[in-house]
DNA sequence: AATTTTTGTTCAGCAAGGTAAACAACGAAG
DNA sequence: CTTCGTTGTTTACCTTGCTGAACAAAAATT
């Protein structure tokens, strides 16, 4: 049976997530800095993330304690193998999401980036993998994919009801898209 | 120009989000209880979310202060119009996401629900709307969509590289899907 | 009417994640 | 050698969101 949207086994997994949003960005900052500068220090991480050195210091000591971050002989920050794996998977999710939003859904770049950034560490690898499959297919040169893109272009522009389509949400016959425009965004 | 993944204007929006994950679920709990029981009290909300009555009491007083929750003449909890709008949009996002994961990506139900639950309040309405468009199209009876579903079934099963396809992530020629299986999930 | 239960609120405490300020330690420059 | 700037850590404090315990008020029972 399907669990309710408020089922406690689901809704509280949010906080129990293996890696918090901020921790993910500390890891990615180390990665980016080592690529850009060849090294990463606490101060550099703090500056990149626009947090105080104190906050960075404490967060990084947490990550060291968990075995995801270490220091090289020159006392520069370093991702451990485990840390590198985690970082890669999150960056991977970010790229999949942002490119999917931009190239498949044609969401504008800033919105795509913002949405992907919030979601990257929450989407399971399972879902990310399958989203990548879909995107690879829809963006391929395969004749069918090309025709779908063309067809979807018109669909998006006119937002026209598809013949014989049943709304995947309400199960109804096209009312859903219309009724939903009422639901505005809050302040 | 494209902003970096760690750009502070993006990564810290996570905490500045208009509505936190837990607040969203307090709102949805009220909604669900009024549908199920015809009323909603603090204790009912607490029980549905598996939190203490104290936590629910404090969270709800926050939501009242923000004007999203009120009390009816019988002192039962009530969503204001504004609160109702917000709740609807989040529930809408949840349904879009979970159905997209299940029916388009064929993710198993528990994973789809867990992922959707974490993301529902973070995905913009813009992106959600477009995702709905895509899903409506891909699940429609239109001849092209049917053929795509059939084609994707084989694609998923064999995970075969598509002829002439360029990996939307690395830009390369099919190495990306392979190299990515290294990136395991952490503990 | 008196007692017990349920309900809702408040309070102290904890954890995550920030800030600002104080401070130690190192390295370069006078 | 001393002084100054940078670096990294620590400390006190804030906010969100939870727990558990104490407590008041309302409902239900006896």
PDB file of C-alpha atoms in Angstrom, chain B residues 4-5 49 69 79 181:
ATOM      1  CA  UNK B   4      29.837  28.064  -9.933  1.00  0.00           C
ATOM      2  CA  UNK B   5      28.187  25.304  -7.970  1.00  0.00           C
ATOM      3  CA  UNK B  49       3.908  13.670  12.137  1.00  0.00           C
ATOM      4  CA  UNK B  69      -2.841  28.848   9.941  1.00  0.00           C
ATOM      5  CA  UNK B  79      -5.505  26.796   6.829  1.00  0.00           C
ATOM      6  CA  UNK B 181      29.185   3.439 -11.783  1.00  0.00           C
TER       7      UNK B 181
END
